[in-house]
Short mmCIF file of C-alpha atoms in Angstrom, two decimals:
data_model
loop_
_atom_site.label_atom_id
_atom_site.label_comp_id
_atom_site.label_asym_id
_atom_site.label_seq_id
_atom_site.Cartn_x
_atom_site.Cartn_y
_atom_site.Cartn_z
CA MET A 1 -3.56 -83.77 0.19
CA ILE A 2 -3.11 -86.92 -1.88
CA ILE A 3 -1.67 -86.15 -5.35
CA LYS A 4 -3.60 -87.42 -8.40
CA TRP A 5 -2.08 -90.76 -9.47
CA PRO A 6 -1.56 -92.21 -5.95
CA ARG A 7 -5.19 -91.23 -5.24
CA ARG A 8 -6.39 -93.06 -8.36
CA LEU A 9 -4.30 -96.14 -7.57
CA LEU A 10 -5.52 -96.18 -3.96
CA LEU A 11 -9.16 -95.29 -4.62
CA ASP A 12 -10.69 -98.73 -3.74
CA LYS A 13 -8.80 -98.73 -0.45
CA LEU A 14 -9.83 -95.07 0.28
CA LYS A 15 -13.45 -95.92 -0.50
CA ARG A 16 -13.46 -98.93 1.99
CA ARG A 17 -11.89 -96.77 4.64
CA ALA A 18 -14.40 -93.94 4.03
CA LYS A 19 -17.32 -96.31 4.31
CA LEU A 20 -16.14 -97.20 7.84
CA ILE A 21 -15.43 -93.65 9.00
CA TYR A 22 -17.97 -91.26 7.31
CA PRO A 23 -21.76 -91.36 7.30
CA PRO A 24 -23.43 -91.83 3.90
CA THR A 25 -24.57 -88.75 2.07
CA THR A 26 -28.07 -88.11 0.83
CA THR A 27 -26.89 -88.57 -2.75
CA PRO A 28 -25.91 -92.23 -3.46
CA SER A 29 -23.43 -91.20 -6.22
CA VAL A 30 -21.41 -89.05 -3.79
CA ILE A 31 -19.36 -90.11 -0.85
CA GLN A 32 -17.01 -88.52 1.62
CA LEU A 33 -13.61 -89.69 0.67
CA THR A 34 -11.37 -88.10 3.19
CA SER A 35 -11.76 -85.30 5.77
CA HIS A 36 -11.24 -82.75 2.98
CA THR A 37 -12.51 -84.42 -0.19
CA MET A 38 -15.65 -85.74 -1.77
CA LEU A 39 -15.93 -88.38 -4.52
CA LYS A 40 -18.64 -88.35 -7.15
CA LYS A 41 -19.20 -91.21 -9.56
CA GLY A 42 -21.58 -90.90 -12.52
CA PRO A 43 -21.89 -90.97 -16.38
CA HIS A 44 -19.28 -89.19 -18.49
CA ASN A 45 -21.20 -85.95 -18.14
CA ILE A 46 -19.32 -85.64 -14.77
CA LEU A 47 -16.40 -84.40 -16.98
CA ASN A 48 -18.62 -81.57 -18.20
CA GLU A 49 -19.57 -80.88 -14.59
CA ALA A 50 -15.87 -80.47 -13.70
CA GLU A 51 -15.34 -78.14 -16.66
CA ALA A 52 -18.33 -76.02 -15.58
CA MET A 53 -17.08 -75.78 -11.92
CA ARG A 54 -13.58 -74.72 -13.12
CA PHE A 55 -15.22 -72.28 -15.53
CA ILE A 56 -17.26 -70.58 -12.79
CA ARG A 57 -14.45 -70.46 -10.26
CA ALA A 58 -12.27 -68.71 -12.80
CA ARG A 59 -14.83 -66.01 -13.67
CA THR A 60 -16.90 -65.40 -10.47
CA ASN A 61 -16.74 -65.37 -6.77
CA ILE A 62 -19.64 -67.99 -6.49
CA PRO A 63 -18.56 -70.48 -3.82
CA VAL A 64 -17.90 -73.66 -5.79
CA PRO A 65 -15.91 -76.58 -4.51
CA ASP A 66 -12.39 -76.91 -6.00
CA VAL A 67 -12.08 -79.62 -8.60
CA LEU A 68 -9.07 -81.71 -7.51
CA ASP A 69 -9.19 -84.51 -10.07
CA THR A 70 -11.45 -86.03 -12.66
CA TRP A 71 -11.03 -89.11 -14.87
CA ALA A 72 -12.95 -91.66 -16.89
CA ILE A 73 -13.26 -95.16 -15.40
CA ASN A 74 -14.49 -96.81 -18.59
CA GLU A 75 -16.69 -95.97 -21.62
CA ASP A 76 -19.65 -95.28 -19.40
CA TYR A 77 -18.57 -93.82 -16.11
CA ALA A 78 -16.20 -91.22 -14.64
CA TYR A 79 -15.05 -89.96 -11.21
CA LEU A 80 -14.86 -86.51 -9.88
CA VAL A 81 -12.88 -85.66 -6.73
CA MET A 82 -13.63 -82.25 -5.23
CA GLU A 83 -13.03 -80.21 -2.14
CA ARG A 84 -15.31 -80.97 0.74
CA VAL A 85 -17.18 -77.87 2.06
CA GLU A 86 -18.67 -77.72 5.58
CA GLY A 87 -22.34 -76.85 5.49
CA VAL A 88 -25.96 -78.03 5.44
CA PRO A 89 -28.22 -78.26 2.30
CA LEU A 90 -30.76 -75.43 2.36
CA ARG A 91 -33.47 -78.09 1.81
CA ASP A 92 -32.79 -79.59 5.31
CA VAL A 93 -33.20 -76.29 7.20
CA PHE A 94 -35.38 -74.11 4.93
CA GLN A 95 -38.55 -74.39 7.10
CA LYS A 96 -36.49 -73.54 10.22
CA LEU A 97 -34.97 -70.35 8.86
CA SER A 98 -36.38 -67.01 9.85
CA PRO A 99 -37.65 -64.60 7.17
CA ALA A 100 -34.63 -62.43 7.62
CA GLN A 101 -32.30 -65.42 7.15
CA LYS A 102 -34.22 -66.47 3.93
CA ARG A 103 -33.90 -62.94 2.62
CA THR A 104 -30.08 -62.87 3.18
CA ILE A 105 -29.72 -66.24 1.40
CA ALA A 106 -31.96 -65.15 -1.42
CA HIS A 107 -29.96 -61.86 -1.77
CA GLU A 108 -26.75 -63.84 -1.95
CA LEU A 109 -28.15 -66.35 -4.46
CA LYS A 110 -29.46 -63.55 -6.73
CA ALA A 111 -25.96 -61.92 -6.69
CA PHE A 112 -24.47 -65.34 -7.79
CA VAL A 113 -27.08 -65.63 -10.58
CA ASP A 114 -26.34 -62.13 -11.71
CA GLN A 115 -22.68 -63.03 -11.99
CA MET A 116 -23.48 -66.00 -14.18
CA ARG A 117 -25.71 -63.86 -16.38
CA ALA A 118 -22.90 -61.41 -16.92
CA ILE A 119 -20.56 -64.05 -18.36
CA VAL A 120 -19.93 -63.44 -22.07
CA VAL A 121 -19.74 -66.59 -24.24
CA PRO A 122 -16.05 -67.35 -24.63
CA GLN A 123 -14.48 -66.98 -28.15
CA SER A 124 -13.52 -70.59 -28.01
CA HIS A 125 -17.24 -71.43 -27.93
CA ASN A 126 -18.04 -70.93 -31.57
CA PRO A 127 -17.44 -67.12 -32.02
CA GLY A 128 -20.72 -65.26 -32.43
CA THR A 129 -22.89 -68.19 -31.77
CA THR A 130 -26.18 -67.90 -29.76
CA GLY A 131 -26.18 -71.80 -29.24
CA ILE A 132 -27.71 -73.78 -26.43
CA ALA A 133 -25.05 -76.23 -25.24
CA SER A 134 -22.71 -77.30 -22.52
CA VAL A 135 -20.07 -74.91 -21.03
CA LYS A 136 -17.72 -75.87 -23.85
CA GLY A 137 -20.32 -75.79 -26.60
CA GLY A 138 -21.18 -79.55 -26.75
CA THR A 139 -23.87 -81.95 -25.78
CA PHE A 140 -25.42 -81.39 -22.39
CA ARG A 141 -27.56 -83.23 -19.89
CA GLU A 142 -31.06 -82.31 -18.77
CA ASP A 143 -33.00 -84.49 -16.24
CA ARG A 144 -36.39 -82.88 -17.17
CA PHE A 145 -36.41 -84.81 -20.35
CA ASP A 146 -36.42 -88.64 -21.00
CA ASP A 147 -33.62 -88.09 -23.48
CA GLU A 148 -31.17 -86.84 -20.84
CA TYR A 149 -28.38 -85.93 -23.35
CA MET A 150 -29.08 -83.53 -26.16
CA GLY A 151 -27.76 -80.75 -28.36
CA PRO A 152 -25.95 -78.59 -28.96
CA PHE A 153 -28.45 -76.39 -30.69
CA GLU A 154 -27.50 -73.64 -33.01
CA ASP A 155 -30.06 -71.21 -31.40
CA GLU A 156 -33.26 -71.04 -29.36
CA ARG A 157 -35.41 -71.71 -32.44
CA ALA A 158 -33.69 -74.98 -33.03
CA TYR A 159 -34.02 -75.89 -29.44
CA HIS A 160 -37.74 -75.21 -29.31
CA ASP A 161 -38.33 -77.05 -32.53
CA TRP A 162 -36.57 -80.08 -31.06
CA ARG A 163 -38.41 -79.71 -27.70
CA VAL A 164 -41.82 -79.90 -29.34
CA SER A 165 -40.75 -82.62 -31.74
CA VAL A 166 -39.83 -84.87 -28.86
CA VAL A 167 -43.42 -84.68 -27.53
CA GLN A 168 -45.00 -85.02 -31.01
CA ALA A 169 -43.13 -88.37 -31.35
CA PHE A 170 -45.28 -89.78 -28.51
CA TYR A 171 -48.39 -89.45 -30.68
CA GLN A 172 -49.38 -91.42 -33.77
CA PRO A 173 -51.19 -89.28 -36.52
CA THR A 174 -54.64 -90.58 -35.70
CA MET A 175 -57.99 -88.77 -35.44
CA GLU A 176 -57.90 -89.43 -31.67
CA ASN A 177 -54.65 -87.63 -31.37
CA GLN A 178 -55.47 -84.79 -33.63
CA PRO A 179 -56.47 -82.28 -30.82
CA THR A 180 -53.17 -82.93 -29.11
CA MET A 181 -51.20 -82.44 -32.22
CA GLU A 182 -52.97 -79.12 -32.90
CA ARG A 183 -52.27 -78.05 -29.35
CA LEU A 184 -48.60 -78.77 -29.90
CA LYS A 185 -48.55 -76.61 -32.93
CA ILE A 186 -50.12 -73.76 -30.92
CA ILE A 187 -47.50 -74.28 -28.11
CA ARG A 188 -44.70 -74.07 -30.62
CA LYS A 189 -46.06 -70.81 -31.96
CA GLU A 190 -46.31 -69.44 -28.42
CA LEU A 191 -42.70 -70.38 -27.47
CA GLN A 192 -40.67 -67.27 -27.97
CA ASP A 193 -37.27 -67.65 -29.74
CA ASP A 194 -35.74 -64.37 -28.70
CA HIS A 195 -34.62 -64.86 -25.15
CA ASP A 196 -31.03 -64.08 -24.19
CA ILE A 197 -28.83 -67.20 -24.00
CA VAL A 198 -27.07 -67.04 -20.70
CA PHE A 199 -24.93 -69.19 -18.49
CA THR A 200 -27.26 -71.28 -16.30
CA HIS A 201 -26.65 -73.68 -13.38
CA GLY A 202 -29.68 -75.71 -14.46
CA ASP A 203 -30.41 -77.32 -11.08
CA LEU A 204 -30.70 -74.73 -8.27
CA ASN A 205 -32.84 -76.77 -6.05
CA PRO A 206 -32.52 -76.35 -2.34
CA GLY A 207 -30.53 -79.58 -2.07
CA ASN A 208 -27.75 -78.10 -4.13
CA ILE A 209 -27.21 -74.97 -1.98
CA LEU A 210 -25.10 -75.47 1.06
CA ILE A 211 -25.49 -72.90 3.82
CA LYS A 212 -24.06 -72.23 7.18
CA VAL A 213 -25.78 -70.65 10.13
CA LEU A 214 -23.42 -68.72 12.27
CA GLY A 215 -23.41 -68.22 16.03
CA ASP A 216 -25.05 -64.76 15.80
CA GLY A 217 -27.90 -66.14 13.73
CA ASP A 218 -26.65 -65.02 10.28
CA ALA A 219 -27.06 -67.48 7.53
CA HIS A 220 -24.87 -67.53 4.48
CA ILE A 221 -24.37 -69.68 1.40
CA VAL A 222 -21.05 -71.59 1.64
CA ALA A 223 -21.27 -73.56 -1.66
CA VAL A 224 -23.32 -74.17 -4.74
CA LEU A 225 -23.22 -77.80 -5.82
CA ASP A 226 -24.00 -80.14 -8.69
CA TRP A 227 -23.12 -78.30 -11.88
CA GLU A 228 -23.55 -81.26 -14.23
CA MET A 229 -26.46 -79.59 -16.03
CA ALA A 230 -24.79 -76.18 -16.27
CA GLY A 231 -24.27 -74.46 -19.59
CA TRP A 232 -25.79 -71.96 -22.12
CA ARG A 233 -29.59 -71.82 -21.93
CA PRO A 234 -32.54 -69.50 -22.61
CA ALA A 235 -32.80 -66.92 -19.86
CA TYR A 236 -36.09 -68.46 -18.66
CA TRP A 237 -34.66 -72.02 -17.99
CA GLU A 238 -33.25 -71.34 -14.50
CA TYR A 239 -36.68 -70.18 -13.33
CA VAL A 240 -38.40 -73.28 -14.77
CA LYS A 241 -35.85 -75.64 -13.28
CA CYS A 242 -35.87 -73.92 -9.81
CA LEU A 243 -39.59 -74.55 -9.58
CA HIS A 244 -39.21 -78.11 -10.87
CA CYS A 245 -36.75 -79.45 -8.22
CA MET A 246 -37.88 -83.06 -8.73
CA GLY A 247 -41.40 -82.33 -7.65
CA GLY A 248 -40.36 -81.37 -4.10
CA CYS A 249 -41.18 -77.65 -4.20
CA ASP A 250 -43.78 -75.87 -2.08
CA THR A 251 -45.30 -72.42 -2.00
CA GLU A 252 -42.58 -70.99 0.29
CA TRP A 253 -39.94 -72.22 -2.04
CA GLY A 254 -41.72 -70.57 -4.86
CA GLU A 255 -41.76 -67.25 -2.99
CA PHE A 256 -38.02 -67.65 -2.26
CA VAL A 257 -37.27 -68.22 -5.98
CA GLY A 258 -39.23 -65.08 -6.73
CA MET A 259 -36.71 -63.09 -4.77
CA VAL A 260 -33.89 -64.55 -6.67
CA LEU A 261 -34.99 -64.86 -10.37
CA GLN A 262 -36.99 -62.89 -12.88
CA LYS A 263 -40.28 -64.70 -13.24
CA TYR A 264 -41.11 -66.40 -16.50
CA GLU A 265 -44.65 -67.61 -15.86
CA LYS A 266 -45.72 -68.10 -19.49
CA GLU A 267 -42.58 -70.02 -20.36
CA LYS A 268 -42.99 -72.17 -17.25
CA ALA A 269 -46.63 -72.90 -18.01
CA LEU A 270 -45.80 -73.89 -21.64
CA ASP A 271 -42.92 -76.16 -20.55
CA ASP A 272 -45.06 -77.71 -17.82
CA GLU A 273 -47.82 -78.41 -20.45
CA LEU A 274 -45.17 -80.09 -22.66
CA GLN A 275 -44.08 -82.20 -19.76
CA GLN A 276 -47.67 -83.34 -19.05
CA LEU A 277 -48.21 -84.12 -22.75
CA SER A 278 -45.05 -86.18 -22.82
CA GLY A 279 -46.33 -88.23 -19.82
CA ALA A 280 -43.51 -87.08 -17.51
CA GLY A 281 -45.92 -85.12 -15.30
CA TRP A 282 -43.38 -82.90 -13.58
#
């Protein structure tokens, strides 16, 4: 194990060496740095990701890579060095798994989600608040919106007000846009503001779930990755995001998600409509 400061000083050399030794990952921002470590480079939100990973490791038995180091490179970017976990993304093998293997993985993932839902907002996170925020109560990232950094919001009502206002900003107050503006008012009325605010991963797509298939055919989750969008969200948000997964979901994945999460079909339909009206389309 390389201690922090030498690792930082030798990082460029380690990266050049890694490029010669290890195959590229499926995520351009992540490389295998050594036999036991991975390096992720990205916007400063990586620092929030590290906080979320530490937070979850300290409060649950969800398999999350150990954070070994994290630091800002400059005003725009940061590095995260984490433990390397042996496994394959669920996305790569999902269609090959048997129904029994899928049920086992779904059961494990549901147990992990239940642990997240049981976490109480820490007293350090604005005592008594019901706010929607990052793990530490600050600004958070969300790739479903054009404005990827947002919040924090005092409560779900403030979040939904903002969510609809972002879409309204796309439309000039003209006669042609009047039906859309009226529809947005209706959507806002239909958005419920009384969901529980719970700790949420925010990106439980099949590429972020590492599994291992054992010799006897059993399949188990060995790591849950990519916590950069984790934090405090309305209870329905995990379901919406699981069925978003960058447009790469199919019917079988939807059925799998149904074994893991409570369904929020109305909330998903309303959010999908907001996406369509904003021009995002997914």
